[in-house]
Coordinates of C-alpha atoms in Angstrom, one line a residue:
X24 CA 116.0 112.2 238.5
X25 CA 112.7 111.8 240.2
X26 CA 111.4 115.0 238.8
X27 CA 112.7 114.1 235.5
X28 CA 111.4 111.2 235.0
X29 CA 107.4 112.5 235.9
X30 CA 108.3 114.9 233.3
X31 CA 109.6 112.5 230.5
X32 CA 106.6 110.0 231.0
X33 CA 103.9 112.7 231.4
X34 CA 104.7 114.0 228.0
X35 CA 103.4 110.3 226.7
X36 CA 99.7 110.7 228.5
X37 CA 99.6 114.7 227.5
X38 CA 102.5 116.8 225.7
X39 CA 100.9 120.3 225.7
X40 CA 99.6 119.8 229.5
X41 CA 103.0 118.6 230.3
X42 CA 105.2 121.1 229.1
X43 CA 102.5 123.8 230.2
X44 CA 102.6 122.3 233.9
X45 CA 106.6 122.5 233.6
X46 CA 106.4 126.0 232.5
X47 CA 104.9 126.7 235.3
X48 CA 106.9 124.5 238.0
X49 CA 109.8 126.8 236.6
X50 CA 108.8 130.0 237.1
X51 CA 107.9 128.9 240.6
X52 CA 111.6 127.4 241.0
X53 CA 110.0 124.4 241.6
X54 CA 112.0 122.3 238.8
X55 CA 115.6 123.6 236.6
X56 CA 114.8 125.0 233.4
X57 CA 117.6 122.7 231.6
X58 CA 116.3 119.4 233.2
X59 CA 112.6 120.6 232.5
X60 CA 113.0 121.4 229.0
X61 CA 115.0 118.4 228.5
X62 CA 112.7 116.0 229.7
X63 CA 109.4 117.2 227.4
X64 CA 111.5 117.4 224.4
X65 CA 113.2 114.2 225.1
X66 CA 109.8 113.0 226.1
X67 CA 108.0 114.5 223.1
X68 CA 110.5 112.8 220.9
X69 CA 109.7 109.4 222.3
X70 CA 106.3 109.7 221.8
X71 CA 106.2 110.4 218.4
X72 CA 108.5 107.8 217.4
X73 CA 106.1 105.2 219.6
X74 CA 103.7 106.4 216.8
X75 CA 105.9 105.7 213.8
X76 CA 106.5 102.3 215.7
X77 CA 102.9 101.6 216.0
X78 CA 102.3 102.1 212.2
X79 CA 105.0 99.7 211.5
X80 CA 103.5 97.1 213.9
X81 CA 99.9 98.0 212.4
X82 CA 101.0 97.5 208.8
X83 CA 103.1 94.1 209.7
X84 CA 99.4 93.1 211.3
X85 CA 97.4 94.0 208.1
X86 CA 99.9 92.9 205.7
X87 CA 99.5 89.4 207.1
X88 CA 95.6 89.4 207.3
X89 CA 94.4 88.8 203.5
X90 CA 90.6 90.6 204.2
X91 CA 93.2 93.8 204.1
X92 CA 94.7 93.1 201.2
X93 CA 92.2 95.5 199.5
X94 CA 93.7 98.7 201.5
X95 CA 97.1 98.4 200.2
X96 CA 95.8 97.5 196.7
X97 CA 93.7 100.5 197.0
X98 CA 94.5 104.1 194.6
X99 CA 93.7 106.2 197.9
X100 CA 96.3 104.5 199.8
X101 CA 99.3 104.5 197.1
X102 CA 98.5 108.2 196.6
X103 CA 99.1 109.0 199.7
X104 CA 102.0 107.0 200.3
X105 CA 103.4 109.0 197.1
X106 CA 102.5 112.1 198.7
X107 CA 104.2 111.6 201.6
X108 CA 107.1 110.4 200.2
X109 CA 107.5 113.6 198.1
X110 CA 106.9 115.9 200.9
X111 CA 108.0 113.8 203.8
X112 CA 110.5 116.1 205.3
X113 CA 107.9 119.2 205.4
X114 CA 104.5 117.1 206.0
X115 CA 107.0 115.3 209.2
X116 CA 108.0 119.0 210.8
X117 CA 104.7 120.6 210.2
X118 CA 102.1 118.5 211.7
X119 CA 104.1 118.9 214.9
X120 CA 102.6 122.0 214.5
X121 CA 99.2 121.3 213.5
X122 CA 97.2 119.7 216.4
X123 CA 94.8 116.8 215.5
X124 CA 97.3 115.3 212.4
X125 CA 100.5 114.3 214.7
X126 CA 98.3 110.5 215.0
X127 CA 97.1 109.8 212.1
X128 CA 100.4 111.3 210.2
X129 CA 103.2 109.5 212.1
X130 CA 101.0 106.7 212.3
X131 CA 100.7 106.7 208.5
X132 CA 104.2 107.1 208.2
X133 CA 105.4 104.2 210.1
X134 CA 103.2 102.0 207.7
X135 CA 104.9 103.0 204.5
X136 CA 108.3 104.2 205.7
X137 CA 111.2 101.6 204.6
X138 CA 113.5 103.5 207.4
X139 CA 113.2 105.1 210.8
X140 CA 116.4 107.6 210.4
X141 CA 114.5 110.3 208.1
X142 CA 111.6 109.6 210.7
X143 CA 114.0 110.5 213.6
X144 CA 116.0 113.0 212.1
X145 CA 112.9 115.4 211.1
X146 CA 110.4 114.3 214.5
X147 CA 113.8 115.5 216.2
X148 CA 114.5 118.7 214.5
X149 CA 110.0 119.4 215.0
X150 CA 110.5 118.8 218.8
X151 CA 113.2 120.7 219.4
X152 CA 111.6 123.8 218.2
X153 CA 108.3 123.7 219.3
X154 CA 109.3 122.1 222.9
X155 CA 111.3 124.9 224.2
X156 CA 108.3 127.5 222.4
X157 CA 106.0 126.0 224.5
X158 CA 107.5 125.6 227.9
X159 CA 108.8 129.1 227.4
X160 CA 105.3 130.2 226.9
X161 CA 104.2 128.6 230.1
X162 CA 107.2 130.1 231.8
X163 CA 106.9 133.7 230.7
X164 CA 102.8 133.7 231.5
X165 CA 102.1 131.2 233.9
X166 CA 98.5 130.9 235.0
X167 CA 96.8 132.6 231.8
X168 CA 98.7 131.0 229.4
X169 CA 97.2 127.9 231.3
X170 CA 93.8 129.2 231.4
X171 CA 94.3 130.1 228.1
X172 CA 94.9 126.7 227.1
X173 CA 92.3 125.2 228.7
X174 CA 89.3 127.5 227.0
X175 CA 90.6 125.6 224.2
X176 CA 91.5 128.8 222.2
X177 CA 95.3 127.6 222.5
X178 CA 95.6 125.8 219.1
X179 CA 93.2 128.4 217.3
X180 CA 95.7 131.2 218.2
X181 CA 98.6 128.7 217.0
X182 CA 97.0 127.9 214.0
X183 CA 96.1 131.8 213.0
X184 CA 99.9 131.8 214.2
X185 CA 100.9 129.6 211.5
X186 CA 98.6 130.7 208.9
X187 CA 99.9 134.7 209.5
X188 CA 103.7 133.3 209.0
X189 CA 102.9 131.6 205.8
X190 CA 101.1 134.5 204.6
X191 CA 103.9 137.1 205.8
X192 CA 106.7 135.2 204.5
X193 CA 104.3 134.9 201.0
X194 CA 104.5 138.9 201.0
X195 CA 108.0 138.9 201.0
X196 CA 108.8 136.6 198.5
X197 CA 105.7 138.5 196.3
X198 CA 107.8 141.8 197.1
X199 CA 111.1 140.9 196.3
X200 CA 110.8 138.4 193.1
X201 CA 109.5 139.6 189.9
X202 CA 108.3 135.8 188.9
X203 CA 106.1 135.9 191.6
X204 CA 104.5 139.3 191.2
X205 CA 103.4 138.4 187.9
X206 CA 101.6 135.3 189.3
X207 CA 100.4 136.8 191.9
X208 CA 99.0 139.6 189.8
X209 CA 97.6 137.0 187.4
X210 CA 95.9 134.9 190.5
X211 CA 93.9 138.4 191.0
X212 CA 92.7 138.9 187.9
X213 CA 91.2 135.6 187.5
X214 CA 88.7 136.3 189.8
X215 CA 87.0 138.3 187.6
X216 CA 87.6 135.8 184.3
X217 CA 85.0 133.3 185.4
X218 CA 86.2 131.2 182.3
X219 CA 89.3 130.8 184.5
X220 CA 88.1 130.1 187.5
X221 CA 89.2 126.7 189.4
X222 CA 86.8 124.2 187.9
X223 CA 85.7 123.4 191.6
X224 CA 85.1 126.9 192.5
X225 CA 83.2 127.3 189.7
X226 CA 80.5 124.2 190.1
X227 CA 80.4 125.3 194.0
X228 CA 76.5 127.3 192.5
X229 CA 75.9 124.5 191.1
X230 CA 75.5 121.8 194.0
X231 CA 72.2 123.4 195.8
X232 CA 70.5 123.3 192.3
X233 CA 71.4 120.0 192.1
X234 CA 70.2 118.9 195.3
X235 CA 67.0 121.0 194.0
X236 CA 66.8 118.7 191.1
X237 CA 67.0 115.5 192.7
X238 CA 64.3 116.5 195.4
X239 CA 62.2 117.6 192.2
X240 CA 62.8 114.5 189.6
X241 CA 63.1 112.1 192.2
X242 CA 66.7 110.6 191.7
X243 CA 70.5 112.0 190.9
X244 CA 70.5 108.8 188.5
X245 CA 67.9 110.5 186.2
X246 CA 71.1 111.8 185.0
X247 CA 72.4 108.3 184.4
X248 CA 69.6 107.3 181.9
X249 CA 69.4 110.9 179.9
X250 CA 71.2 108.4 177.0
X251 CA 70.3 105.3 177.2
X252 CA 72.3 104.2 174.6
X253 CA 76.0 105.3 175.9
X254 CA 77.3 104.3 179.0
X255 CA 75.9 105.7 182.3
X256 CA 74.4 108.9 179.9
X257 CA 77.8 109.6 179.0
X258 CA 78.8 110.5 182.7
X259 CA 82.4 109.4 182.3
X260 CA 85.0 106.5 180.8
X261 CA 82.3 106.3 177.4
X262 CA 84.2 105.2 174.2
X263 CA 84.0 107.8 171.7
X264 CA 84.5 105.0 169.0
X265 CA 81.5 102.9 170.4
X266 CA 79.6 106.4 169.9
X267 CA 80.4 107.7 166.8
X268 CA 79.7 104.1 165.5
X269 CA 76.1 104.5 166.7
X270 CA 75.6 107.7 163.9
X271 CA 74.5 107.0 160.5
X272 CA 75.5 109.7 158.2
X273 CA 78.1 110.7 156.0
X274 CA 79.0 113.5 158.0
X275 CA 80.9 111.8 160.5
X276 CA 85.1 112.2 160.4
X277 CA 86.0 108.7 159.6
X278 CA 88.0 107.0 162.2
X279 CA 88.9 103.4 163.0
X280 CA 89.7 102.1 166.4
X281 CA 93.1 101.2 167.4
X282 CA 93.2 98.7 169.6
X283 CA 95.3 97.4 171.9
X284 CA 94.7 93.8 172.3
X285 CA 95.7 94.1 168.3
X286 CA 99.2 95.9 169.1
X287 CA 101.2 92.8 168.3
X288 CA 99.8 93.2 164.1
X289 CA 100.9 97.0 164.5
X290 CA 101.7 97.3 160.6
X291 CA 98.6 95.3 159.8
X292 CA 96.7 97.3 161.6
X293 CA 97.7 100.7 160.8
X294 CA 97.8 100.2 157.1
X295 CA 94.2 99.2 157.5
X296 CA 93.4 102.5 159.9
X297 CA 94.7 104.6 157.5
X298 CA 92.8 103.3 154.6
X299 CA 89.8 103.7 156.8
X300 CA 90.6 107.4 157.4
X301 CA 90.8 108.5 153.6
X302 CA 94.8 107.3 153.3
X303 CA 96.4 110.6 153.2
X304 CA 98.1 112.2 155.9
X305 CA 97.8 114.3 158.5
X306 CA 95.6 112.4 160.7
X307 CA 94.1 112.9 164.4
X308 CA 94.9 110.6 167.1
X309 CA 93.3 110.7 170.2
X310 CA 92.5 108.3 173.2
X311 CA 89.2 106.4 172.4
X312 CA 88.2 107.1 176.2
X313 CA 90.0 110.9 176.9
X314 CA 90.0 113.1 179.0
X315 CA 89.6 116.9 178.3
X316 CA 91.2 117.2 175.1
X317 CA 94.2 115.4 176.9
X318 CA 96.4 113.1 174.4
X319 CA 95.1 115.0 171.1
X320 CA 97.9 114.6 168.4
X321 CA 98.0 115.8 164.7
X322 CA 100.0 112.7 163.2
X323 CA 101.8 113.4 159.7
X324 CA 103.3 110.3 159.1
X325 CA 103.4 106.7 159.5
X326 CA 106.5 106.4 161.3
X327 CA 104.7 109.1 164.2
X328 CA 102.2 107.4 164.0
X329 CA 104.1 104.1 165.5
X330 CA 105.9 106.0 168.1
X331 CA 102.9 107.3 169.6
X332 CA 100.9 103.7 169.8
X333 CA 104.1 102.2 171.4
X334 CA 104.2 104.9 174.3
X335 CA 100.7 104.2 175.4
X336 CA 98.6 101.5 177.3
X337 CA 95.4 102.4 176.1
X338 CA 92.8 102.2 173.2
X339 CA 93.4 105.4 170.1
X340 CA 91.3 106.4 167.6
X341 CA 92.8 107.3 164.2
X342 CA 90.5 110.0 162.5
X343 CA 90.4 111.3 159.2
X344 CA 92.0 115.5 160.1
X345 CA 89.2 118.5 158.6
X346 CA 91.7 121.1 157.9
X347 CA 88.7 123.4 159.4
X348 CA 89.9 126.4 159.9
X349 CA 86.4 126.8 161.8
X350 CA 85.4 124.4 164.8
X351 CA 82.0 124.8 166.9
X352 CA 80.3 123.3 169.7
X353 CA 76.7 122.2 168.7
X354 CA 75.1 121.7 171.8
X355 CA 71.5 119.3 170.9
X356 CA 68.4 118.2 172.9
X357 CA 65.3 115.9 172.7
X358 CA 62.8 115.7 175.2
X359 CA 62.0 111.7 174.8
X360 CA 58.5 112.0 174.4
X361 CA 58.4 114.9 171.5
X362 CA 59.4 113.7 168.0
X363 CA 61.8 116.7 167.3
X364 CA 65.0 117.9 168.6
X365 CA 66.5 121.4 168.7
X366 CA 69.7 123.2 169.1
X367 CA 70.4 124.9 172.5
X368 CA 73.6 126.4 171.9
X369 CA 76.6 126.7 169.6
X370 CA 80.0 127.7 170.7
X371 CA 82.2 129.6 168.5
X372 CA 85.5 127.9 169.4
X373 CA 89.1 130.2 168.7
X374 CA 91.9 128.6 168.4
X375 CA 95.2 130.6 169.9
X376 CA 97.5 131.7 167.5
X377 CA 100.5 134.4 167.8
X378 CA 101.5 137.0 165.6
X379 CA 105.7 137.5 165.3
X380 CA 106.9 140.9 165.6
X381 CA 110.4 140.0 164.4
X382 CA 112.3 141.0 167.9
X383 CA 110.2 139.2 170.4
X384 CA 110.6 135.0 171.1
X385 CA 107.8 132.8 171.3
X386 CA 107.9 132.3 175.0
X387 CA 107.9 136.1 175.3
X388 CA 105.1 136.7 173.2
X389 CA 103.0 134.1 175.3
X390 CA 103.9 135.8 178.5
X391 CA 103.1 139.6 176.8
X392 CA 99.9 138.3 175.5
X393 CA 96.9 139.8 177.5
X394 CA 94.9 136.2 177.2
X395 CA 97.4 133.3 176.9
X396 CA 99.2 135.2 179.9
X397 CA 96.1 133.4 182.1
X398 CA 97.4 129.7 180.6
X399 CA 100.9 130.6 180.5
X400 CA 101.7 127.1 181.3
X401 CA 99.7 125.4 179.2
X402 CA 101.1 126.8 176.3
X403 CA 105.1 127.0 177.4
X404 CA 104.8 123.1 178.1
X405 CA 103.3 122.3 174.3
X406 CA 105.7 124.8 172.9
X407 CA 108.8 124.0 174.9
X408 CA 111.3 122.9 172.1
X409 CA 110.6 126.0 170.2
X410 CA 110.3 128.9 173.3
X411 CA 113.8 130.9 172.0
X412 CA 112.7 130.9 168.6
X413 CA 112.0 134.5 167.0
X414 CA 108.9 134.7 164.7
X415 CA 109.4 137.0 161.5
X416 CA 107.5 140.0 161.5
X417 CA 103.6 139.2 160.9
X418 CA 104.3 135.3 161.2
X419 CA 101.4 133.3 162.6
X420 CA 102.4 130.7 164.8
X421 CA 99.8 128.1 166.1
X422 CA 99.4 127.3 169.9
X423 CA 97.4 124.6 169.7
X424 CA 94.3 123.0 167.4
X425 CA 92.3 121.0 170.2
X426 CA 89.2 123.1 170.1
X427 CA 89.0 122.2 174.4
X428 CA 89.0 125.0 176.7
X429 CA 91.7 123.6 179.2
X430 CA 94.0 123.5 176.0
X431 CA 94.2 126.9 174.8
X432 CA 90.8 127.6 173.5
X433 CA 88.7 130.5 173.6
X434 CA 85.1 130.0 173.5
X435 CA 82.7 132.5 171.8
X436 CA 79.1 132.5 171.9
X437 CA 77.9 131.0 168.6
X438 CA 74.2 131.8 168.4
X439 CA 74.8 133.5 165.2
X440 CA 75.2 130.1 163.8
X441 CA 71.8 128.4 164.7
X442 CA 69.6 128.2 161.5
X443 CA 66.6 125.9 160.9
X444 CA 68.5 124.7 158.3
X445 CA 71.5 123.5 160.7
X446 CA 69.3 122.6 163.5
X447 CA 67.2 120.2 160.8
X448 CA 70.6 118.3 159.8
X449 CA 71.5 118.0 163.5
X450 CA 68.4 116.5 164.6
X451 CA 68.1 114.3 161.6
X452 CA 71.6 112.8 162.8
X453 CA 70.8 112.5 166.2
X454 CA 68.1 110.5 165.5
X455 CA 70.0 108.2 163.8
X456 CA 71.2 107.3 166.8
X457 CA 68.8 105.0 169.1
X458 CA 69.1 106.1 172.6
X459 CA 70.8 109.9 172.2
X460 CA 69.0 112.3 173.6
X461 CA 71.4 114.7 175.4
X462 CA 75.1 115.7 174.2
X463 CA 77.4 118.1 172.5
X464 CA 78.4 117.4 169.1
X465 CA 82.3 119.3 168.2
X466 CA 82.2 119.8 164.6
X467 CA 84.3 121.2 162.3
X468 CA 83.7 123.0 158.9
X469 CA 85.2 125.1 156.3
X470 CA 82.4 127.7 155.6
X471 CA 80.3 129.5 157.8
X472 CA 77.2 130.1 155.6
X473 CA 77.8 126.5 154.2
X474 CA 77.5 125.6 157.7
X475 CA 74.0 127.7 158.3
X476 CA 72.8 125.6 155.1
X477 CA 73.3 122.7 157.1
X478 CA 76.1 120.8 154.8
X479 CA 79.7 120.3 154.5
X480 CA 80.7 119.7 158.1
X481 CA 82.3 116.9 159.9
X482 CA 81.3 115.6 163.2
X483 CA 84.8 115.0 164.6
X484 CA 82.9 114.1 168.3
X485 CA 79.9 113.5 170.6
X486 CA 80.1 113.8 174.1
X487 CA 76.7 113.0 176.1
X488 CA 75.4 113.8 179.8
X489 CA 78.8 115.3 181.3
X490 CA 79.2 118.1 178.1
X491 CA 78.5 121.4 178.9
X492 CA 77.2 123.7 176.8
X493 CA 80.2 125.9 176.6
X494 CA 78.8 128.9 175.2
X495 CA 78.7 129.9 178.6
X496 CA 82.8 130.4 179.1
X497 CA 82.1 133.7 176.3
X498 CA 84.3 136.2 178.3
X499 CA 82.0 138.6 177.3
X500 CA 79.1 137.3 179.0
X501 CA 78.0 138.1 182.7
X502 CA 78.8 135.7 185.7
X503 CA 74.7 135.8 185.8
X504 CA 74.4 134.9 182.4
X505 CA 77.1 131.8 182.2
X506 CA 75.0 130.6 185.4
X507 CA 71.9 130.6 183.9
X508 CA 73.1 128.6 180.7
X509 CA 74.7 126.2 183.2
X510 CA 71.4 125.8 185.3
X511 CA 69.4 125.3 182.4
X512 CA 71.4 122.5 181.1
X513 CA 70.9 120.7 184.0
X514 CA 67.4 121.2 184.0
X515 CA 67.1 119.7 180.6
X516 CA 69.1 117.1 181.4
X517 CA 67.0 115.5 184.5
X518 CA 63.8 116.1 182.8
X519 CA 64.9 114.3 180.2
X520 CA 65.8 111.7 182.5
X521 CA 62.5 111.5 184.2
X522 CA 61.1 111.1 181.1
X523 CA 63.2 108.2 179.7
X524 CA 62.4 106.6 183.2
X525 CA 58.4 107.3 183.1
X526 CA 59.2 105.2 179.0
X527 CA 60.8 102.4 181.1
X528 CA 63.8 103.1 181.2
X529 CA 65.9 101.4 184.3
X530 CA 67.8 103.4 186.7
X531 CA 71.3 101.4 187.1
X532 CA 72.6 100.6 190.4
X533 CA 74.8 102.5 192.8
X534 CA 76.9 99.5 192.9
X535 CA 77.5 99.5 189.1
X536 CA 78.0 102.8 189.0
X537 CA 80.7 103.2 191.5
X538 CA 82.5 100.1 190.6
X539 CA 82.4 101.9 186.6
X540 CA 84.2 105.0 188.2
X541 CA 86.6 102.8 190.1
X542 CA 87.6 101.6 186.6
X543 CA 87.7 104.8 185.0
X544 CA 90.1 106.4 187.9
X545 CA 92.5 103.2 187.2
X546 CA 92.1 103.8 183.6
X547 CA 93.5 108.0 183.6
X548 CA 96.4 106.6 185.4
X549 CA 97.0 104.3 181.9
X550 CA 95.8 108.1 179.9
X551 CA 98.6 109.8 181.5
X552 CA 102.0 108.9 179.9
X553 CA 100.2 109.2 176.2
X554 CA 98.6 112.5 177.5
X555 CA 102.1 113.5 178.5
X556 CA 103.6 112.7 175.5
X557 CA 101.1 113.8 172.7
X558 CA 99.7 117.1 174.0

């Protein structure tokens, strides 16, 4: 009893030590093999559950201390408490696994856990497998698996372990399930679609240059003050409305603001929206503050209209629709200190369409299609009430109209387009605008050489610092060539900057600035339900 007692109370100071030290005592038939294993996994057990005791304690403690208030009210922590809730069973069993997150983990879990049973039932089912691995280990190796632990390479080996499971038991599943060949297949070939890449992957080139930039103009906030007449620049949560209001010409969609401190006049409102937007349907309606193209809706009636303002939370802008069929990017810079702008880029943007063949459903035709294959699920989610239906023969089906990349859209290189005509017009609206110097305008239009004259098209949006000049997702260009575009832009857009600051231009604070993108994180949770719903 003696014996297992040491055992049971040593696993609380060191569980790996322990059951190593009782592997050992074993093989030596120093202590039995059932009353040894027993007493680390019983031991092991306790332990873990002191943890998920300690994180109830620690959350009692906080919850009663109002200076804490703030980490409960905070997005980090209910994200994480959602996380774990959703993958409590697996996140429970698997950092038994994974030395370094047992503490923090069970800790964690005690403070948002309602119960202790699903605690105990998976901390249980964790110890029981890796207790007996572990003492067995010991046993079977004795000394060197000791020595082995203590040159520390113990929990590299177990996590290359781990790591060489997952990825076995990912072969298999690749090997046996067609679903999962096709994605895998899919994965690969991305690599080589830079217009596909993972949007963090792709800015990973981008950081050093940065860092280059601020050493060279002085201050990241240069980027802050590029526009001094939209928000931050036009870094995030600017109000398209508040923009578009700030262009004099009559080549601006109309659009009124639909607001939602004037929800309770709904009828009112929308009668006089509509009148603002030309009075005919079909209209666009999109989030005043978006997101990506997120929430974009073609509206063909007044009765859709009303069912899409009572599902969301936030601000819409009704706009007057250009039937297009053409859409660019018009990408425009002025250096503050030179009197004219110019154009730096146009995007051709393409919307994706599908052509029937008479035999093959819509939800077969996107998965066949040697593009929309890559956003496969972008498309089946828009199109999933009409997936089983079979085009005619030559039928053109559309898969989307938002001319955004993350929606469907392929993006061509433009240049063709640039005229001094067009880049006249362009600049003679921008400067309309008191503060713009830096932005993409999306335009649409009905005529390309109408377009080179510089007339009949509708500026639909203007997007400031954050905009890229998208020409650079052009599949056909090189990986080199979509870089340089990308570094360029930048450049531009700290020296113009600098210069604003040189005119007198304040940097804002670091304080306002965080506390703007605290707001604008709470504010995409309100984007999501209407993003949901009108994509």
């Amino acid at each position: 009893m003696e014996t297992f007692l040491l055992i049971f109370f040593s696993t609380l100071l060191s569980e790996d030590l322990t059951c190593i030290s009782t592997g050992i005592l074993m093989q030596s038939g120093s202590v039995n093999s059932v009353l040894g294993v027993t007493a680390c996994t019983l031991g092991i057990f306790i332990g873990d559950y002191l943890l998920f005791l300690t994180g109830k304690e620690l959350h009692g403690f906080l919850k009663k201390r109002e200076s804490f208030q703030f980490l409960f009210q905070s997005e980090s922590y209910s994200e994480f408490s959602k996380k774990l809730e959703n993958n409590f069973a697996k996140t429970i069993i698997l950092s038994r696994f994974m030395p370094g997150t047992r503490l923090p983990i069970y800790t964690f879990a005690g403070m948002v856990s309602k119960s202790s049973l699903p605690f105990l039932v998976y901390t249980f089912i964790a110890s029981m497998i890796w207790t007996p691995i572990m003492v067995a280990l010991a046993y079977l190796y004795g000394e060197t698996f000791k020595k082995f632990y203590n040159s520390n390479q113990l929990y590299l080996f177990l996590f290359l372990t781990i790591i060489s499971c997952f990825l076995s038991y990912q072969l298999i599943l690749i090997s046996l399930q067609k679903e999962k060949r096709k994605k895998f297949r899919i994965s690969f070939l991305k690599i080589s679609k830079l217009e596909f890449w993972p949007t963090w992957i792709f800015y990973l080139p981008l950081v050093p240059y940065v860092c280059y930039l601020i050493l060279r103009f002085g201050s990241i906030r240069n980027v802050a003050i590029s526009n001094p007449g939209i928000l931050f620049g036009g870094i995030a949560f600017e109000s398209k409305s508040a923009i578009l209001s700030m262009l004099h010409s009559e080549k601006i969609a109309r659009f009124q603001l639909l607001s939602q401190t004037k929800i309770k006049s709904m009828d009112q409102m929308i009668q006089f929206a509509i009148g603002e937007c030309g009075g005919a349907f079909p209209l666009i309606l999109k989030p005043d503050i978006g997101e990506r193209g997120s929430g974009v809706k073609l509206v063909d009636n007044e009765k859709s209209l009303k069912d899409q303002l009572k599902l969301t939370q936030v601000d819409l802008i009704l706009q007057e629709y250009h039937p297009g069929p053409f859409e660019a990017g018009v990408f425009y810079f002025r250096f503050p200190n030179e009197k004219k702008g110019q154009i730096l880029s146009i995007t051709d943007k393409v919307f994706p369409k599908l052509i029937g063949d008479g035999k093959s459903k819509i939800k077969e035709l996107i998965s066949n299609h040697p593009r929309y294959v890559y956003q496969e699920s972008t498309f089946l989610r828009r199109m999933h009430l009409s997936l089983d239906v079979i085009p005619k023969e030559g039928e053109e089906i559309s898969l989307g109209f938002a001319g955004n990349h993350i929606q469907g859209c392929l993006f061509r290189d433009g240049s063709y387009l640039i005229t001094e005509e067009l880049s006249n017009e362009i600049d003679k609206i921008s400067q309309t605008f008191n503060g713009f110097y830096f932005g993409r305008y999306d335009i649409r239009y009905s005529s390309i050489e109408e377009l080179k004259l510089g007339k009949n098209f509708k500026i639909i949006e203007l997007n400031g610092a954050m905009s890229e000049s998208t020409n650079l997702y052009d599949p056909d260009f090189s990986i080199i060539r979509s870089y340089q575009i990308l570094f360029k832009q930048w450049k531009i857009l700290f020296q113009v900057g600098k210069q604003n600051y040189k005119l007198g231009v304040p940097y804002p604070s670091y304080k306002s600035f965080f506390k703007m993108m605290q707001e604008y994180s709470h504010y995409k949770k309100k984007l999501d339900p209407i993003a949901s719903h009108i994509n």
